[in-house]
Amino acid sequence: MSGKRVIGIDVGKSWLDAAAEGCERVRRYGNDAAAIAALVEQLDPAEDLVVFERTGGWERNLEAALADRMIPWAVVHSQRVKAFRQVRGIKAKTDRIDARLLRDYARDRWNAGALRLGRREDVTLDCLMARQRQLKAMRHAEACRLATAPLDAVRSSIEHMIAHLDEALAATAAELARHEDEHPGLALKEEVLCNQIGVAEQTARGLLALLPELGRFGCKEITALGGLAPRVHESGSIRKRRGLAPGRTSIKVVLFNPARTAMRFDPQIKAFCSRLRARGKPGKVIMVAVMRKILVRLNAQLRDAMAKAPAAAAAR
């Protein structure tokens, strides 16, 4: 496992600072297509491993370029890197220091076998689903404007824009279908997730795009990633009110309507809600508990299905 050369990259809006093992100098590249291509050309898919953090989308082009060249990469959690910084006693913070810190943290995790590599199919699904959400939001906004448009010229412009957005949505849907055809495992995962009451195709795709670790992590890890793990603060006689540990907040948005549906039509979830109401739990607490229960259930079902899939393929 130590044969890889780890390269930590601190991603900014305008710059990429790369710190490679065996080289003290931190190289700076522009965060644009030409500079990223020059950086990726210097990497060897068999020997190099690139590590960086999420930085509000500025890392997307780098991630796509690495995936195209089949260069292994990993996206690490910023809070864990921050904890690693504190353990190392590093007080200063610059782009070059951050790049070296990412490199050293990734080496530590890689040697421990705890570094999860990125996958091309996850990047593609995430980008397509994000674009679909953006197009739907724009279409909804235009439809609201059309309802109150006072002039024929304005209505004509809005209708033209809605027709254009409908075409873009159809093209995105076709691209999603093609992506599923190229990755049969993705279609299997969607089928498993859709067995849960309240979960349909869009919810399944959204979960797989936002939470590609689904089915591969334990229940505690998956709820923590989804931002549904309870945060407990108890020390001596202090008992603070419990809240939620920060995670990927969009998971709660995806699970909200499925949770409402399950609370009405899933017998086990209905019984679970009744027990919580009997204990005097407020509605928001019950909703979060239901979302957490659904996420844990989906994670377990997907884990079991993925474990059975190789055996089924071998039998065929």
JSON list of C-alpha atoms in Angstrom, two decimals, residues 146-290:
[
{"chain": "A", "resi": 146, "resn": "LEU", "atom": "CA", "xyz": [-45.77, 33.17, -16.53]},
{"chain": "A", "resi": 147, "resn": "ALA", "atom": "CA", "xyz": [-48.77, 33.10, -14.20]},
{"chain": "A", "resi": 148, "resn": "THR", "atom": "CA", "xyz": [-48.40, 36.85, -13.51]},
{"chain": "A", "resi": 149, "resn": "ALA", "atom": "CA", "xyz": [-46.91, 38.11, -16.80]},
{"chain": "A", "resi": 150, "resn": "PRO", "atom": "CA", "xyz": [-48.96, 41.18, -17.91]},
{"chain": "A", "resi": 151, "resn": "LEU", "atom": "CA", "xyz": [-47.73, 41.55, -21.52]},
{"chain": "A", "resi": 152, "resn": "ASP", "atom": "CA", "xyz": [-47.92, 39.25, -24.52]},
{"chain": "A", "resi": 153, "resn": "ALA", "atom": "CA", "xyz": [-44.25, 39.87, -25.33]},
{"chain": "A", "resi": 154, "resn": "VAL", "atom": "CA", "xyz": [-43.23, 38.88, -21.82]},
{"chain": "A", "resi": 155, "resn": "ARG", "atom": "CA", "xyz": [-45.42, 35.77, -21.89]},
{"chain": "A", "resi": 156, "resn": "SER", "atom": "CA", "xyz": [-43.97, 34.77, -25.25]},
{"chain": "A", "resi": 157, "resn": "SER", "atom": "CA", "xyz": [-40.43, 35.14, -23.91]},
{"chain": "A", "resi": 158, "resn": "ILE", "atom": "CA", "xyz": [-41.23, 33.07, -20.82]},
{"chain": "A", "resi": 159, "resn": "GLU", "atom": "CA", "xyz": [-42.94, 30.34, -22.88]},
{"chain": "A", "resi": 160, "resn": "HIS", "atom": "CA", "xyz": [-39.91, 30.20, -25.18]},
{"chain": "A", "resi": 161, "resn": "MET", "atom": "CA", "xyz": [-37.63, 29.80, -22.15]},
{"chain": "A", "resi": 162, "resn": "ILE", "atom": "CA", "xyz": [-39.85, 27.07, -20.66]},
{"chain": "A", "resi": 163, "resn": "ALA", "atom": "CA", "xyz": [-39.77, 25.15, -23.96]},
{"chain": "A", "resi": 164, "resn": "HIS", "atom": "CA", "xyz": [-35.96, 25.45, -24.01]},
{"chain": "A", "resi": 165, "resn": "LEU", "atom": "CA", "xyz": [-35.74, 24.20, -20.39]},
{"chain": "A", "resi": 166, "resn": "ASP", "atom": "CA", "xyz": [-38.04, 21.27, -21.24]},
{"chain": "A", "resi": 167, "resn": "GLU", "atom": "CA", "xyz": [-35.66, 20.27, -24.03]},
{"chain": "A", "resi": 168, "resn": "ALA", "atom": "CA", "xyz": [-32.69, 20.52, -21.67]},
{"chain": "A", "resi": 169, "resn": "LEU", "atom": "CA", "xyz": [-34.49, 18.41, -19.06]},
{"chain": "A", "resi": 170, "resn": "ALA", "atom": "CA", "xyz": [-35.28, 15.75, -21.68]},
{"chain": "A", "resi": 171, "resn": "ALA", "atom": "CA", "xyz": [-31.62, 15.70, -22.77]},
{"chain": "A", "resi": 172, "resn": "THR", "atom": "CA", "xyz": [-30.48, 15.34, -19.15]},
{"chain": "A", "resi": 173, "resn": "ALA", "atom": "CA", "xyz": [-32.95, 12.51, -18.57]},
{"chain": "A", "resi": 174, "resn": "ALA", "atom": "CA", "xyz": [-31.65, 10.73, -21.67]},
{"chain": "A", "resi": 175, "resn": "GLU", "atom": "CA", "xyz": [-28.06, 11.16, -20.45]},
{"chain": "A", "resi": 176, "resn": "LEU", "atom": "CA", "xyz": [-29.02, 9.70, -17.06]},
{"chain": "A", "resi": 177, "resn": "ALA", "atom": "CA", "xyz": [-30.64, 6.70, -18.78]},
{"chain": "A", "resi": 178, "resn": "ARG", "atom": "CA", "xyz": [-27.53, 6.16, -20.89]},
{"chain": "A", "resi": 179, "resn": "HIS", "atom": "CA", "xyz": [-25.34, 6.36, -17.80]},
{"chain": "A", "resi": 180, "resn": "GLU", "atom": "CA", "xyz": [-27.47, 3.68, -16.11]},
{"chain": "A", "resi": 181, "resn": "ASP", "atom": "CA", "xyz": [-27.20, 1.44, -19.16]},
{"chain": "A", "resi": 182, "resn": "GLU", "atom": "CA", "xyz": [-23.41, 1.71, -19.02]},
{"chain": "A", "resi": 183, "resn": "HIS", "atom": "CA", "xyz": [-23.34, 0.87, -15.29]},
{"chain": "A", "resi": 184, "resn": "PRO", "atom": "CA", "xyz": [-25.72, -2.03, -14.51]},
{"chain": "A", "resi": 185, "resn": "GLY", "atom": "CA", "xyz": [-24.74, -1.87, -10.84]},
{"chain": "A", "resi": 186, "resn": "LEU", "atom": "CA", "xyz": [-26.34, 1.57, -10.60]},
{"chain": "A", "resi": 187, "resn": "ALA", "atom": "CA", "xyz": [-29.65, 0.27, -11.93]},
{"chain": "A", "resi": 188, "resn": "LEU", "atom": "CA", "xyz": [-29.52, -2.57, -9.38]},
{"chain": "A", "resi": 189, "resn": "LYS", "atom": "CA", "xyz": [-28.99, -0.09, -6.55]},
{"chain": "A", "resi": 190, "resn": "GLU", "atom": "CA", "xyz": [-31.92, 2.04, -7.70]},
{"chain": "A", "resi": 191, "resn": "GLU", "atom": "CA", "xyz": [-34.14, -1.02, -7.85]},
{"chain": "A", "resi": 192, "resn": "VAL", "atom": "CA", "xyz": [-33.21, -1.98, -4.29]},
{"chain": "A", "resi": 193, "resn": "LEU", "atom": "CA", "xyz": [-33.81, 1.53, -2.95]},
{"chain": "A", "resi": 194, "resn": "CYS", "atom": "CA", "xyz": [-37.19, 1.79, -4.68]},
{"chain": "A", "resi": 195, "resn": "ASN", "atom": "CA", "xyz": [-38.45, -1.18, -2.65]},
{"chain": "A", "resi": 196, "resn": "GLN", "atom": "CA", "xyz": [-38.77, 1.17, 0.33]},
{"chain": "A", "resi": 197, "resn": "ILE", "atom": "CA", "xyz": [-42.22, 2.78, 0.65]},
{"chain": "A", "resi": 198, "resn": "GLY", "atom": "CA", "xyz": [-41.88, 6.45, -0.26]},
{"chain": "A", "resi": 199, "resn": "VAL", "atom": "CA", "xyz": [-38.74, 6.06, -2.36]},
{"chain": "A", "resi": 200, "resn": "ALA", "atom": "CA", "xyz": [-39.08, 6.33, -6.14]},
{"chain": "A", "resi": 201, "resn": "GLU", "atom": "CA", "xyz": [-36.62, 6.76, -8.99]},
{"chain": "A", "resi": 202, "resn": "GLN", "atom": "CA", "xyz": [-35.75, 10.42, -8.38]},
{"chain": "A", "resi": 203, "resn": "THR", "atom": "CA", "xyz": [-35.20, 9.90, -4.66]},
{"chain": "A", "resi": 204, "resn": "ALA", "atom": "CA", "xyz": [-33.04, 6.82, -5.31]},
{"chain": "A", "resi": 205, "resn": "ARG", "atom": "CA", "xyz": [-30.92, 8.68, -7.86]},
{"chain": "A", "resi": 206, "resn": "GLY", "atom": "CA", "xyz": [-30.60, 11.67, -5.56]},
{"chain": "A", "resi": 207, "resn": "LEU", "atom": "CA", "xyz": [-29.42, 9.52, -2.66]},
{"chain": "A", "resi": 208, "resn": "LEU", "atom": "CA", "xyz": [-26.89, 7.65, -4.79]},
{"chain": "A", "resi": 209, "resn": "ALA", "atom": "CA", "xyz": [-25.57, 10.93, -6.21]},
{"chain": "A", "resi": 210, "resn": "LEU", "atom": "CA", "xyz": [-25.27, 12.74, -2.89]},
{"chain": "A", "resi": 211, "resn": "LEU", "atom": "CA", "xyz": [-24.28, 9.71, -0.80]},
{"chain": "A", "resi": 212, "resn": "PRO", "atom": "CA", "xyz": [-22.27, 7.27, -2.95]},
{"chain": "A", "resi": 213, "resn": "GLU", "atom": "CA", "xyz": [-21.05, 5.57, 0.26]},
{"chain": "A", "resi": 214, "resn": "LEU", "atom": "CA", "xyz": [-24.55, 4.12, 0.73]},
{"chain": "A", "resi": 215, "resn": "GLY", "atom": "CA", "xyz": [-24.33, 0.36, 1.23]},
{"chain": "A", "resi": 216, "resn": "ARG", "atom": "CA", "xyz": [-20.57, 0.41, 1.90]},
{"chain": "A", "resi": 217, "resn": "PHE", "atom": "CA", "xyz": [-20.47, 2.05, 5.34]},
{"chain": "A", "resi": 218, "resn": "GLY", "atom": "CA", "xyz": [-21.91, 1.07, 8.71]},
{"chain": "A", "resi": 219, "resn": "CYS", "atom": "CA", "xyz": [-25.14, 2.55, 10.05]},
{"chain": "A", "resi": 220, "resn": "LYS", "atom": "CA", "xyz": [-23.38, 5.04, 12.36]},
{"chain": "A", "resi": 221, "resn": "GLU", "atom": "CA", "xyz": [-21.05, 6.27, 9.63]},
{"chain": "A", "resi": 222, "resn": "ILE", "atom": "CA", "xyz": [-23.83, 6.65, 7.07]},
{"chain": "A", "resi": 223, "resn": "THR", "atom": "CA", "xyz": [-26.10, 8.61, 9.42]},
{"chain": "A", "resi": 224, "resn": "ALA", "atom": "CA", "xyz": [-23.18, 10.87, 10.33]},
{"chain": "A", "resi": 225, "resn": "LEU", "atom": "CA", "xyz": [-22.47, 11.55, 6.65]},
{"chain": "A", "resi": 226, "resn": "GLY", "atom": "CA", "xyz": [-26.15, 12.27, 6.06]},
{"chain": "A", "resi": 227, "resn": "GLY", "atom": "CA", "xyz": [-26.27, 14.79, 8.91]},
{"chain": "A", "resi": 228, "resn": "LEU", "atom": "CA", "xyz": [-28.78, 12.67, 10.84]},
{"chain": "A", "resi": 229, "resn": "ALA", "atom": "CA", "xyz": [-26.59, 11.44, 13.70]},
{"chain": "A", "resi": 230, "resn": "PRO", "atom": "CA", "xyz": [-27.51, 12.82, 17.16]},
{"chain": "A", "resi": 231, "resn": "ARG", "atom": "CA", "xyz": [-24.88, 14.99, 18.80]},
{"chain": "A", "resi": 232, "resn": "VAL", "atom": "CA", "xyz": [-24.58, 14.19, 22.51]},
{"chain": "A", "resi": 233, "resn": "HIS", "atom": "CA", "xyz": [-22.91, 16.58, 24.96]},
{"chain": "A", "resi": 234, "resn": "GLU", "atom": "CA", "xyz": [-22.73, 15.15, 28.48]},
{"chain": "A", "resi": 235, "resn": "SER", "atom": "CA", "xyz": [-19.94, 15.91, 30.93]},
{"chain": "A", "resi": 236, "resn": "GLY", "atom": "CA", "xyz": [-20.24, 15.46, 34.68]},
{"chain": "A", "resi": 237, "resn": "SER", "atom": "CA", "xyz": [-23.52, 17.04, 35.72]},
{"chain": "A", "resi": 238, "resn": "ILE", "atom": "CA", "xyz": [-23.89, 18.90, 32.40]},
{"chain": "A", "resi": 239, "resn": "ARG", "atom": "CA", "xyz": [-26.58, 17.52, 30.11]},
{"chain": "A", "resi": 240, "resn": "LYS", "atom": "CA", "xyz": [-26.97, 19.73, 27.06]},
{"chain": "A", "resi": 241, "resn": "ARG", "atom": "CA", "xyz": [-29.84, 19.42, 24.64]},
{"chain": "A", "resi": 242, "resn": "ARG", "atom": "CA", "xyz": [-29.12, 16.98, 21.84]},
{"chain": "A", "resi": 243, "resn": "GLY", "atom": "CA", "xyz": [-28.90, 18.17, 18.28]},
{"chain": "A", "resi": 244, "resn": "LEU", "atom": "CA", "xyz": [-27.68, 16.89, 14.92]},
{"chain": "A", "resi": 245, "resn": "ALA", "atom": "CA", "xyz": [-24.05, 16.52, 13.96]},
{"chain": "A", "resi": 246, "resn": "PRO", "atom": "CA", "xyz": [-23.25, 18.47, 10.77]},
{"chain": "A", "resi": 247, "resn": "GLY", "atom": "CA", "xyz": [-23.21, 16.43, 7.58]},
{"chain": "A", "resi": 248, "resn": "ARG", "atom": "CA", "xyz": [-24.50, 16.61, 4.01]},
{"chain": "A", "resi": 249, "resn": "THR", "atom": "CA", "xyz": [-27.59, 18.71, 4.63]},
{"chain": "A", "resi": 250, "resn": "SER", "atom": "CA", "xyz": [-29.07, 18.01, 1.19]},
{"chain": "A", "resi": 251, "resn": "ILE", "atom": "CA", "xyz": [-29.69, 14.41, 2.31]},
{"chain": "A", "resi": 252, "resn": "LYS", "atom": "CA", "xyz": [-32.42, 15.67, 4.65]},
{"chain": "A", "resi": 253, "resn": "VAL", "atom": "CA", "xyz": [-34.01, 17.56, 1.75]},
{"chain": "A", "resi": 254, "resn": "VAL", "atom": "CA", "xyz": [-34.09, 14.39, -0.36]},
{"chain": "A", "resi": 255, "resn": "LEU", "atom": "CA", "xyz": [-35.53, 12.26, 2.48]},
{"chain": "A", "resi": 256, "resn": "PHE", "atom": "CA", "xyz": [-38.18, 14.70, 3.71]},
{"chain": "A", "resi": 257, "resn": "ASN", "atom": "CA", "xyz": [-41.04, 13.71, 1.38]},
{"chain": "A", "resi": 258, "resn": "PRO", "atom": "CA", "xyz": [-40.22, 9.96, 1.46]},
{"chain": "A", "resi": 259, "resn": "ALA", "atom": "CA", "xyz": [-40.33, 10.18, 5.26]},
{"chain": "A", "resi": 260, "resn": "ARG", "atom": "CA", "xyz": [-43.76, 11.84, 5.17]},
{"chain": "A", "resi": 261, "resn": "THR", "atom": "CA", "xyz": [-45.04, 9.12, 2.84]},
{"chain": "A", "resi": 262, "resn": "ALA", "atom": "CA", "xyz": [-43.60, 6.34, 5.00]},
{"chain": "A", "resi": 263, "resn": "MET", "atom": "CA", "xyz": [-45.20, 7.84, 8.12]},
{"chain": "A", "resi": 264, "resn": "ARG", "atom": "CA", "xyz": [-48.59, 7.39, 6.45]},
{"chain": "A", "resi": 265, "resn": "PHE", "atom": "CA", "xyz": [-48.26, 4.12, 4.56]},
{"chain": "A", "resi": 266, "resn": "ASP", "atom": "CA", "xyz": [-45.39, 2.06, 6.04]},
{"chain": "A", "resi": 267, "resn": "PRO", "atom": "CA", "xyz": [-46.74, -0.05, 8.94]},
{"chain": "A", "resi": 268, "resn": "GLN", "atom": "CA", "xyz": [-43.40, -0.31, 10.72]},
{"chain": "A", "resi": 269, "resn": "ILE", "atom": "CA", "xyz": [-42.71, 3.41, 10.44]},
{"chain": "A", "resi": 270, "resn": "LYS", "atom": "CA", "xyz": [-46.25, 4.23, 11.59]},
{"chain": "A", "resi": 271, "resn": "ALA", "atom": "CA", "xyz": [-45.79, 2.07, 14.69]},
{"chain": "A", "resi": 272, "resn": "PHE", "atom": "CA", "xyz": [-42.39, 3.70, 15.31]},
{"chain": "A", "resi": 273, "resn": "CYS", "atom": "CA", "xyz": [-43.95, 7.18, 15.12]},
{"chain": "A", "resi": 274, "resn": "SER", "atom": "CA", "xyz": [-46.75, 6.16, 17.50]},
{"chain": "A", "resi": 275, "resn": "ARG", "atom": "CA", "xyz": [-44.20, 5.04, 20.09]},
{"chain": "A", "resi": 276, "resn": "LEU", "atom": "CA", "xyz": [-42.33, 8.33, 19.82]},
{"chain": "A", "resi": 277, "resn": "ARG", "atom": "CA", "xyz": [-45.54, 10.38, 20.13]},
{"chain": "A", "resi": 278, "resn": "ALA", "atom": "CA", "xyz": [-46.52, 8.38, 23.19]},
{"chain": "A", "resi": 279, "resn": "ARG", "atom": "CA", "xyz": [-43.21, 9.41, 24.76]},
{"chain": "A", "resi": 280, "resn": "GLY", "atom": "CA", "xyz": [-44.02, 13.07, 24.10]},
{"chain": "A", "resi": 281, "resn": "LYS", "atom": "CA", "xyz": [-41.52, 13.66, 21.30]},
{"chain": "A", "resi": 282, "resn": "PRO", "atom": "CA", "xyz": [-42.22, 16.77, 19.17]},
{"chain": "A", "resi": 283, "resn": "GLY", "atom": "CA", "xyz": [-43.00, 16.50, 15.46]},
{"chain": "A", "resi": 284, "resn": "LYS", "atom": "CA", "xyz": [-39.62, 17.68, 14.19]},
{"chain": "A", "resi": 285, "resn": "VAL", "atom": "CA", "xyz": [-37.81, 15.14, 16.35]},
{"chain": "A", "resi": 286, "resn": "ILE", "atom": "CA", "xyz": [-40.08, 12.39, 15.03]},
{"chain": "A", "resi": 287, "resn": "MET", "atom": "CA", "xyz": [-39.44, 13.48, 11.43]},
{"chain": "A", "resi": 288, "resn": "VAL", "atom": "CA", "xyz": [-35.66, 13.38, 11.90]},
{"chain": "A", "resi": 289, "resn": "ALA", "atom": "CA", "xyz": [-35.89, 9.99, 13.61]},
{"chain": "A", "resi": 290, "resn": "VAL", "atom": "CA", "xyz": [-37.94, 8.63, 10.69]}
]
